[in-house]
Short mmCIF file of C-alpha atoms in Angstrom, two decimals:
data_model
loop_
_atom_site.label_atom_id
_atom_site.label_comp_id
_atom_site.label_asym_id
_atom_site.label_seq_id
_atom_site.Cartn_x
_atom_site.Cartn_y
_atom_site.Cartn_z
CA UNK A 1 29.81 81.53 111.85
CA UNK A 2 31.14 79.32 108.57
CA UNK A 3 34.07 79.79 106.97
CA UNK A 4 35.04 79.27 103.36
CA UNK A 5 38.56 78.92 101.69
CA UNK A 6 39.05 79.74 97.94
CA UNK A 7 42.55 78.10 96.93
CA UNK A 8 42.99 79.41 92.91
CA UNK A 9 45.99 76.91 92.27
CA UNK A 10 48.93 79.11 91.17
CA UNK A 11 47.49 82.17 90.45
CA UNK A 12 49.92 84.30 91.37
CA UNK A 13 51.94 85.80 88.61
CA UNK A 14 54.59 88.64 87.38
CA UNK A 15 53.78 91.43 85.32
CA UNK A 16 53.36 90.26 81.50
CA UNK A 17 54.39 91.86 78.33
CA UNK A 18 51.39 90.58 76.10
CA UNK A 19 49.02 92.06 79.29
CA UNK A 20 50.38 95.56 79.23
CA UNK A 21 52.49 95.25 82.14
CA UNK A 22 50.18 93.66 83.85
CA UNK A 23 49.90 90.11 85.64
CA UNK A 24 46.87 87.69 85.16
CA UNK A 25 45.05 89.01 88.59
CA UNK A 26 45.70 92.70 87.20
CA UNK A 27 44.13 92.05 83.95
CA UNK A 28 40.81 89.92 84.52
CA UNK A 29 37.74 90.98 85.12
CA UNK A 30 37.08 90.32 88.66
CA UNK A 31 34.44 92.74 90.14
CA UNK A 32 32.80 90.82 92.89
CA UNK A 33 36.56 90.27 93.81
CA UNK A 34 36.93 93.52 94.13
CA UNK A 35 34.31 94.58 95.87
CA UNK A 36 35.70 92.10 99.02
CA UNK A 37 38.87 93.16 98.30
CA UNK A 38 37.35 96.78 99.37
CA UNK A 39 36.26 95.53 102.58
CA UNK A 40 38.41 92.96 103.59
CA UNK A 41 42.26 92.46 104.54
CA UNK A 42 44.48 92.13 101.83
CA UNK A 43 47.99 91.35 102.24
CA UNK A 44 51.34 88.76 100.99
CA UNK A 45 51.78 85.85 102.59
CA UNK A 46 54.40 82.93 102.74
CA UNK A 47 52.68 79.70 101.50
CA UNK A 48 56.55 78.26 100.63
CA UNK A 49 58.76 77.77 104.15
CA UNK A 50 62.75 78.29 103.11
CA UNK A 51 64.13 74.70 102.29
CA UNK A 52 60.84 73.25 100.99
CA UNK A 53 60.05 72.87 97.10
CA UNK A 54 57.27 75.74 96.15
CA UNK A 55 54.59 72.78 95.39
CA UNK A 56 50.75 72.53 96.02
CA UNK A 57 51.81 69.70 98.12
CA UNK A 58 53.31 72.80 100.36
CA UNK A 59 50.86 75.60 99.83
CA UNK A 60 47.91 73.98 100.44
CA UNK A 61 49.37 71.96 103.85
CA UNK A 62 50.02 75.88 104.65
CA UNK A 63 46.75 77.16 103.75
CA UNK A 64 45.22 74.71 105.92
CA UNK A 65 46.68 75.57 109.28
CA UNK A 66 49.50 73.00 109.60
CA UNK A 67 53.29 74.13 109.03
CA UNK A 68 55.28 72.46 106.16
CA UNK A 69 58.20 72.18 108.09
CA UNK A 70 57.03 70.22 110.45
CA UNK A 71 54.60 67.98 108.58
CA UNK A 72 55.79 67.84 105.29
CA UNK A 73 57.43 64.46 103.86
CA UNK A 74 57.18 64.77 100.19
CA UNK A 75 54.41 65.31 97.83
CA UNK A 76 53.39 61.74 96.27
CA UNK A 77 52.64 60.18 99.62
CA UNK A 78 49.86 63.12 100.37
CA UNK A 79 48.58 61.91 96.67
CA UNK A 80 48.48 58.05 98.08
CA UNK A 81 46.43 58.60 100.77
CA UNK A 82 43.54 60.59 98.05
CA UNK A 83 44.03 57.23 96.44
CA UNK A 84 43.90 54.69 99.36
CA UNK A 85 47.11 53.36 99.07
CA UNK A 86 48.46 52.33 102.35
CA UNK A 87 51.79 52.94 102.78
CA UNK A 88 53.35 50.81 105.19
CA UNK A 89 56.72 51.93 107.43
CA UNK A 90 59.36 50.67 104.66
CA UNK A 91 57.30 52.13 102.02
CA UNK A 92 58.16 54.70 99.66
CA UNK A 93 55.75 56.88 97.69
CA UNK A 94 56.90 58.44 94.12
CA UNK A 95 55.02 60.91 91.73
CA UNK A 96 55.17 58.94 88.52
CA UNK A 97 53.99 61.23 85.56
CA UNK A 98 53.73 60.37 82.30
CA UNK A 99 56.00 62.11 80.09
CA UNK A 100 57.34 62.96 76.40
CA UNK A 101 60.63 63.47 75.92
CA UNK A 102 62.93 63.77 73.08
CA UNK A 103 65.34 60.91 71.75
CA UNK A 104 67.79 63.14 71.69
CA UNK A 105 70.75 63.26 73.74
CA UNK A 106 70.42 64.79 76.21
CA UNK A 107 66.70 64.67 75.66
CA UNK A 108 64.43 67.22 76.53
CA UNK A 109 61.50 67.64 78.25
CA UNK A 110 59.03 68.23 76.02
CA UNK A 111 55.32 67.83 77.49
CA UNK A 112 55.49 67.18 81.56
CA UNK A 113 52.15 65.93 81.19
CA UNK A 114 52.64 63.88 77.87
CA UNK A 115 49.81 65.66 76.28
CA UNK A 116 47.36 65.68 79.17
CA UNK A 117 45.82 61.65 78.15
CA UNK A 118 42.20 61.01 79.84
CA UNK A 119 42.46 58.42 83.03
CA UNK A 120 41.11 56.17 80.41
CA UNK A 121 44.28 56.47 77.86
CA UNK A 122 46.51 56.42 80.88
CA UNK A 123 45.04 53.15 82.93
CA UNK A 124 46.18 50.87 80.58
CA UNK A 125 49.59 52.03 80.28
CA UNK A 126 50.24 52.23 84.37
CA UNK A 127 48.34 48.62 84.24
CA UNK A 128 51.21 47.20 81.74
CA UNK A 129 54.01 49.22 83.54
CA UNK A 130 52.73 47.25 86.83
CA UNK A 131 52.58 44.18 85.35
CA UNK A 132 55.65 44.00 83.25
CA UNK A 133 58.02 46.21 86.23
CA UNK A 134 55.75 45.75 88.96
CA UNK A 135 53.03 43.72 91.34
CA UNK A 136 55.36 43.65 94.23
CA UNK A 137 58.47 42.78 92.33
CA UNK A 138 61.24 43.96 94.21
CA UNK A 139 58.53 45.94 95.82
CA UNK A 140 57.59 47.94 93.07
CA UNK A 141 53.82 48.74 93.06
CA UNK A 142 51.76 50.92 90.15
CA UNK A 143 48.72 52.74 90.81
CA UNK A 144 46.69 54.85 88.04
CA UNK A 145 45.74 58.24 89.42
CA UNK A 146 44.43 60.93 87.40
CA UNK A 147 45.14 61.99 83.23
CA UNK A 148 49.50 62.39 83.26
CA UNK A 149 49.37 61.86 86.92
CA UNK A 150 50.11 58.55 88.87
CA UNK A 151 51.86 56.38 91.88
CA UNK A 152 54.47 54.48 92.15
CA UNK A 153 55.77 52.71 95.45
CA UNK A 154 58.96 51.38 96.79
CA UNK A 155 61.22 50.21 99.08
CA UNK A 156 62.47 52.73 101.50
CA UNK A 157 66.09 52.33 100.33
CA UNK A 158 65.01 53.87 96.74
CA UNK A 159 63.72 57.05 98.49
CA UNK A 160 67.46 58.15 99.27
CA UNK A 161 67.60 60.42 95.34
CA UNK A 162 66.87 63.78 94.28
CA UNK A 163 64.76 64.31 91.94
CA UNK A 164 63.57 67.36 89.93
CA UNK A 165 59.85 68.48 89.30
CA UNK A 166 59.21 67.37 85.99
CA UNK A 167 57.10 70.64 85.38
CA UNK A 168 60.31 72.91 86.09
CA UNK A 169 61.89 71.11 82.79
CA UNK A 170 59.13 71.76 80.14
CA UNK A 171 61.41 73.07 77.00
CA UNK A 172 64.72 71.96 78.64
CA UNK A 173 67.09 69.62 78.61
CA UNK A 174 65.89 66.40 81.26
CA UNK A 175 67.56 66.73 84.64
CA UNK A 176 67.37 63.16 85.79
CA UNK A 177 67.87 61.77 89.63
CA UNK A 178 70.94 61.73 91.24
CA UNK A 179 71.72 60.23 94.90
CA UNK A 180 72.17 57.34 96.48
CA UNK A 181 69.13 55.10 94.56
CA UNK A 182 69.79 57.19 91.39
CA UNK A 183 70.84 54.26 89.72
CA UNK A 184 67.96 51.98 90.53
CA UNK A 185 65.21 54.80 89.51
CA UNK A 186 67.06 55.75 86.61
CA UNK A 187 66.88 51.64 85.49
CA UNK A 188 63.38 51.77 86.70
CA UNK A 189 62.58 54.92 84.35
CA UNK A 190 64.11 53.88 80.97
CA UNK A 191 62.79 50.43 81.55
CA UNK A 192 58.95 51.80 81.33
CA UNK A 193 60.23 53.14 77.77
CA UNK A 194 59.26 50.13 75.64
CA UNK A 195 56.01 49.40 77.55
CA UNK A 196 55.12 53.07 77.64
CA UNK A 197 55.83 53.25 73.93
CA UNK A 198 53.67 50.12 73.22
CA UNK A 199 50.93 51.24 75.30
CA UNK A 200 50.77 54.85 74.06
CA UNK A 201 50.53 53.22 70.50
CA UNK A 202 47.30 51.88 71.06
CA UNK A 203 45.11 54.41 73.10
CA UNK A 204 46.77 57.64 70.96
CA UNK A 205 48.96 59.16 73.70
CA UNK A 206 52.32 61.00 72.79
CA UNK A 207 53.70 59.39 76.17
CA UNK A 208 57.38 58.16 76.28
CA UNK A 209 58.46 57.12 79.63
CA UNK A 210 57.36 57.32 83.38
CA UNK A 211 59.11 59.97 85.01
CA UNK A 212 59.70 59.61 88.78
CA UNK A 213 59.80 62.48 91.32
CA UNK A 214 57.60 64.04 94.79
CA UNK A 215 58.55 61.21 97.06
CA UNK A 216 58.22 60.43 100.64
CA UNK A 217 57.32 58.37 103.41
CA UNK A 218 53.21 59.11 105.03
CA UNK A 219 53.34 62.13 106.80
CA UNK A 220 51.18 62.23 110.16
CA UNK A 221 49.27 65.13 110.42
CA UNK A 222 46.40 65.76 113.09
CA UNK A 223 42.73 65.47 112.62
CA UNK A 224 41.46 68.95 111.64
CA UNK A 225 38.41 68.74 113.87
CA UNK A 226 40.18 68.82 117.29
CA UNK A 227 42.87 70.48 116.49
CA UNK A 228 40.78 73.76 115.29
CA UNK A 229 36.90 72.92 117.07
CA UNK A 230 35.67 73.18 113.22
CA UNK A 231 34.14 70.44 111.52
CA UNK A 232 34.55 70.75 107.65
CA UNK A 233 34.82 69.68 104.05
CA UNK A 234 36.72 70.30 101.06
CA UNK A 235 36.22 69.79 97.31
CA UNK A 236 39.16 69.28 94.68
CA UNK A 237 39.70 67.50 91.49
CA UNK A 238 43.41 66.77 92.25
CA UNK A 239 44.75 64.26 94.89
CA UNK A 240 47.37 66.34 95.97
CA UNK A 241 44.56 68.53 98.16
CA UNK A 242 41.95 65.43 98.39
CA UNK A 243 44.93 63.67 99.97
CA UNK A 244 45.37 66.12 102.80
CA UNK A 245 41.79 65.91 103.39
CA UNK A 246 41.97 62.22 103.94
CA UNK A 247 44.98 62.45 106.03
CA UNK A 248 43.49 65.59 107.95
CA UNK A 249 40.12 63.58 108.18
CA UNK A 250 38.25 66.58 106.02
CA UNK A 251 35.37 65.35 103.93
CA UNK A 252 36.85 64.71 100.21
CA UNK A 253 33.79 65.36 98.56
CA UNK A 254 33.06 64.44 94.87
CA UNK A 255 31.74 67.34 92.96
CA UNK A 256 30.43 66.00 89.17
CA UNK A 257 31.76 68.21 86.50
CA UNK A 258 35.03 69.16 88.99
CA UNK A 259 38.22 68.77 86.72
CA UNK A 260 41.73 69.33 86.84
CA UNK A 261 41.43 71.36 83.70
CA UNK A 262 39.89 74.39 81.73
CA UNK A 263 36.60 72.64 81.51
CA UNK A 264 36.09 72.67 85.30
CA UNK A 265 32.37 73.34 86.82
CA UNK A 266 33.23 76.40 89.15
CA UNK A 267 29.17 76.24 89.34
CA UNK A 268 28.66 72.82 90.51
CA UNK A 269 31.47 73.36 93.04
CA UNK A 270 30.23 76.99 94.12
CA UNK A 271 27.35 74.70 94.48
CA UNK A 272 28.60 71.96 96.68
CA UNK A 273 30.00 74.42 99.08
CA UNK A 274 26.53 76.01 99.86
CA UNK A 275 25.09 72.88 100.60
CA UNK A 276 27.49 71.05 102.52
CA UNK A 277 27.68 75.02 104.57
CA UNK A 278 24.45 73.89 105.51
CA UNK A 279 25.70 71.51 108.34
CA UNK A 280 28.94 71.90 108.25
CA UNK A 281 30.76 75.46 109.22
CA UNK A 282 34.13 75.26 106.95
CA UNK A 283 34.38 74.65 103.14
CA UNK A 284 37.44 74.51 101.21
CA UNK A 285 37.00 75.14 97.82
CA UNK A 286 40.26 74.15 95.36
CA UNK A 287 40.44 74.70 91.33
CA UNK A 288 43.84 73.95 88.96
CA UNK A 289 43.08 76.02 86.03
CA UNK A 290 44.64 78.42 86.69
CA UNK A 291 48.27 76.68 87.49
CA UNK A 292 47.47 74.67 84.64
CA UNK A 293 47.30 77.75 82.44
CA UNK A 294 50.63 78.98 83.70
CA UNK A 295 52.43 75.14 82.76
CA UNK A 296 51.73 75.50 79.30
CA UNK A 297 52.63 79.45 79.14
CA UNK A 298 48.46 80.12 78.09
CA UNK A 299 47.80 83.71 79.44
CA UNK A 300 44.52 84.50 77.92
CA UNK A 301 43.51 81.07 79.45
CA UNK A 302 44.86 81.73 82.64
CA UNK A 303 42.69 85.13 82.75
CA UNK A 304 39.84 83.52 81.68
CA UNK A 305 39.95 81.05 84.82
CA UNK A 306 40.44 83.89 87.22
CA UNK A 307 37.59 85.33 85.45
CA UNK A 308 35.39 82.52 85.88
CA UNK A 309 36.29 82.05 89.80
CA UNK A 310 34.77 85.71 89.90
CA UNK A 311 31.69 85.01 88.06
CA UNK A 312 30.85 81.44 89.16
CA UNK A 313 32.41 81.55 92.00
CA UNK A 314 32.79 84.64 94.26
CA UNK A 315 30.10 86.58 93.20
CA UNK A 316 27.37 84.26 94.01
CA UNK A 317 29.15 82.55 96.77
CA UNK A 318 28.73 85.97 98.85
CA UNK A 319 25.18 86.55 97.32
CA UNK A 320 24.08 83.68 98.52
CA UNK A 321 25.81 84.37 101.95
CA UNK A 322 24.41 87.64 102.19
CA UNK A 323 21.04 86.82 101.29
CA UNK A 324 20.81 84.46 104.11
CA UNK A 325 21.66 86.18 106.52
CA UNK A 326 24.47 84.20 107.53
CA UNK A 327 27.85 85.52 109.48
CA UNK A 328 30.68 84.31 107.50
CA UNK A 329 34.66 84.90 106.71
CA UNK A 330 36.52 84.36 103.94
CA UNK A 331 40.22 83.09 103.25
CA UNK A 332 41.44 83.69 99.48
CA UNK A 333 44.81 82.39 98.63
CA UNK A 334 46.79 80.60 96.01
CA UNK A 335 49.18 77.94 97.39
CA UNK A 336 52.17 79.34 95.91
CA UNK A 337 53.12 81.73 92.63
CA UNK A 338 52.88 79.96 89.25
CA UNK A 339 54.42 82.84 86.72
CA UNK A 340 53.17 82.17 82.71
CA UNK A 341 56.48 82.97 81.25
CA UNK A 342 58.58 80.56 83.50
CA UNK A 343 56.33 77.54 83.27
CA UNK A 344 56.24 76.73 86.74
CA UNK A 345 56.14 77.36 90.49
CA UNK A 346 58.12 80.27 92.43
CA UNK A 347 58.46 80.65 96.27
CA UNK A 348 57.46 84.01 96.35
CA UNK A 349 55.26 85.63 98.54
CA UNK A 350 51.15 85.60 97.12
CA UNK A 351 48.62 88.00 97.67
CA UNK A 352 45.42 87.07 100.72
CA UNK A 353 42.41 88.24 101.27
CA UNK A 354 40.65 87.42 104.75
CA UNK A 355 37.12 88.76 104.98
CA UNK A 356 34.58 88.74 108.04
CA UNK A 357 30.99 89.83 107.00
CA UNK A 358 30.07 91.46 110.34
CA UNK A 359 33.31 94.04 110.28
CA UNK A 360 34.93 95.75 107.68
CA UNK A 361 38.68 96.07 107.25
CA UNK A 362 40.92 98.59 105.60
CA UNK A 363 40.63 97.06 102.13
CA UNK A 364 42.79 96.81 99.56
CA UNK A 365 43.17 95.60 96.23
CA UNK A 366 44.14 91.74 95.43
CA UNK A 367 47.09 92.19 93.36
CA UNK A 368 50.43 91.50 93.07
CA UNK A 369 51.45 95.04 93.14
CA UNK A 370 48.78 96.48 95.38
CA UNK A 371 50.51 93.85 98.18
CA UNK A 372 54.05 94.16 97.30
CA UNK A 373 55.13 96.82 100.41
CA UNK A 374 53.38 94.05 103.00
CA UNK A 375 55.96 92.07 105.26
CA UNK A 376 54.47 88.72 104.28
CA UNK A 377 52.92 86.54 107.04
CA UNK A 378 53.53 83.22 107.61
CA UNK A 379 50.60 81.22 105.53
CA UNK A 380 49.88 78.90 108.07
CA UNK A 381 48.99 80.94 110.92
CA UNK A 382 46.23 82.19 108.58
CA UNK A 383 43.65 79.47 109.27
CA UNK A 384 43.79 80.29 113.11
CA UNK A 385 42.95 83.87 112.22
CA UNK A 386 39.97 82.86 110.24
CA UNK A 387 38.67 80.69 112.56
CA UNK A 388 39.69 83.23 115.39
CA UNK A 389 40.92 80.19 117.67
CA UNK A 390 43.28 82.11 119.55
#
């Protein structure tokens, strides 16, 4: 038997005006979806546990078998360990995005992602930040991550804040950390203004500051393998899920053409699953377009993603399947809700789909509103059910 996880990053949505009524899963064109919708169980699930932000960081602990409150620290140490930054026992991790704000006062948050720069605009900005605020000063440590999206480490004592998502602010005014180390990160955050600014100058990014949030100490989760008898792999173009492969001891593997963004290659990683199926039985597949479409309020781009998961994705993935005769199931599920016309994440409830190819289920449909009269089951458990371990 193999077993294959889609993860759609925020697809979930609310019904939309400019859609007829309809959400994003409502109004794309997914036919090979719906054809294992038809045969499969379809249902709501909790990705989000009560108390815990509604993050990837979350969801997609949840979607792989292991319960966010119990193994959850915070979100930027999961991205350190995608990265290879040890964190050590006094060590904090913080998300550090780039950001634009406003000069205005307050300011307001206007890009989250400071106009989405390439690794190679942003690696020369983190590199001045670290040298200028950083390189163990204090023990403050940069480290460049991907586009907007980057590290920075501290001493424990600056973990005691909290902070706010910066995505949750995108058209409003900022809501900067309070707490206990408020001070210190708020010192540490309109320092990086002048190197930013410099920086930014030169490469062509519309960045303004460093904007710290997501932190925690390194979580210790168990090895996937003996804890579920399934060896497996996963492929993602964000650390966030490549981290809790390394820390879960799943094969991160590197898909060319795999991107955080619209230009993703659902092919090559429709691809990559196939093959590494081949000697491995599990195979997570992960793809952000779609929650990126929902940040920046793009509808008709956040159709067109789910639209491209059904034709590069789905449909040939169970071809292919089918045609070789192989027994398989199925888990589809986003890792949390990401509705267009809020700009970021919700805690509610998102639709599943789990699929065995040698039994049919009831069916359904894989909506929003075909699952809303489901009591919701608890996201985690879901992994044990697909690999029938109990």
């Amino acid at each position: 038997m193999k077993y294959v996880v889609l993860v759609p990053d925020g697809c979930a949505d609310e019904p939309l005006a400019e859609l007829g009524g309809r959400t994003p899963l409502e109004a794309a064109a997914m036919p090979a979806l719906g054809r294992l919708a038809a045969r499969s169980e379809v249902g709501r699930a909790a990705v989000i546990p009560e108390g815990l932000p509604p993050g990837s960081d979350v969801g997609n602990m949840a979607i792989l078998g292991y319960d966010p409150a119990r193994f959850h620290t915070g979100r930027a140490p999961i991205e350190a360990a995608a990265m290879g930054v040890e964190l050590g026992p006094d060590d904090v991790a913080f998300r550090c995005n780039l950001v634009t704000l406003d000069d205005a006062t307050p300011a307001t948050m206007i890009d989250f992602a400071a106009g989405h720069p390439t690794s190679d605009q942003s690696a020369p900005i983190i590199a001045a930040l670290d040298a200028t605020l950083g390189s163990g000063r204090d023990g403050v440590r940069f480290y460049p991550g991907v586009e907007y999206r980057h590290l920075c480490v501290v001493p424990r004592e600056l973990g005691d804040a909290t902070c706010v998502p910066p995505h949750d602010l995108t058209g409003k005014p900022a809501v900067f950390p309070v707490g206990a180390a408020a001070e210190k990160l708020m010192a540490l955050m309109d320092a990086s203004k002048p190197i930013v600014a410099e920086q930014a100058a030169k490469v062509g990014s519309v960045a303004t500051q460093i904007w710290l949030w997501g932190q925690g100490v390194r979580p210790e989760l168990p090895a996937f393998a003996p804890r579920y008898g399934v060896e497996g792999r996963l492929s993602s173009a964000v650390d966030l899920v490549r981290g809790l492969g390394a820390l879960t001891e799943l094969e991160v593997l590197d898909v060319p053409g795999a991107t955080a963004g619209f230009d993703n290659d659902y092919g090559a990683q429709r691809d990559a699953a196939l093959r590494s199926l081949g000697d491995r039985d599990l195979f997570l597949l992960h793809v952000e377009a779609t929650d990126e479409a929902a940040h920046q309020g793009d509808v008709g781009e956040k159709v067109l993603a789910l639209e491209r998961w059904d034709r590069d994705v789905i449909g040939p993935l169970v071809r292919a399947l089918d045609e070789s005769g192989t027994e398989y199931r199925l888990l589809v599920m986003p890792d949390h809700a990401t509705p267009c016309a809020i700009k970021t994440h919700t805690s509610d409830p998102v639709p599943y789909l789990l699929f065995d190819s040698t039994r049919d289920a009831p069916g359904g449909e894989y909506t929003e509103r075909a699952v809303a009269g489901a009591d919701p089951v608890v996201a985690h458990t879901l992994m044990r059910r697909l690999l029938a371990t109990d």
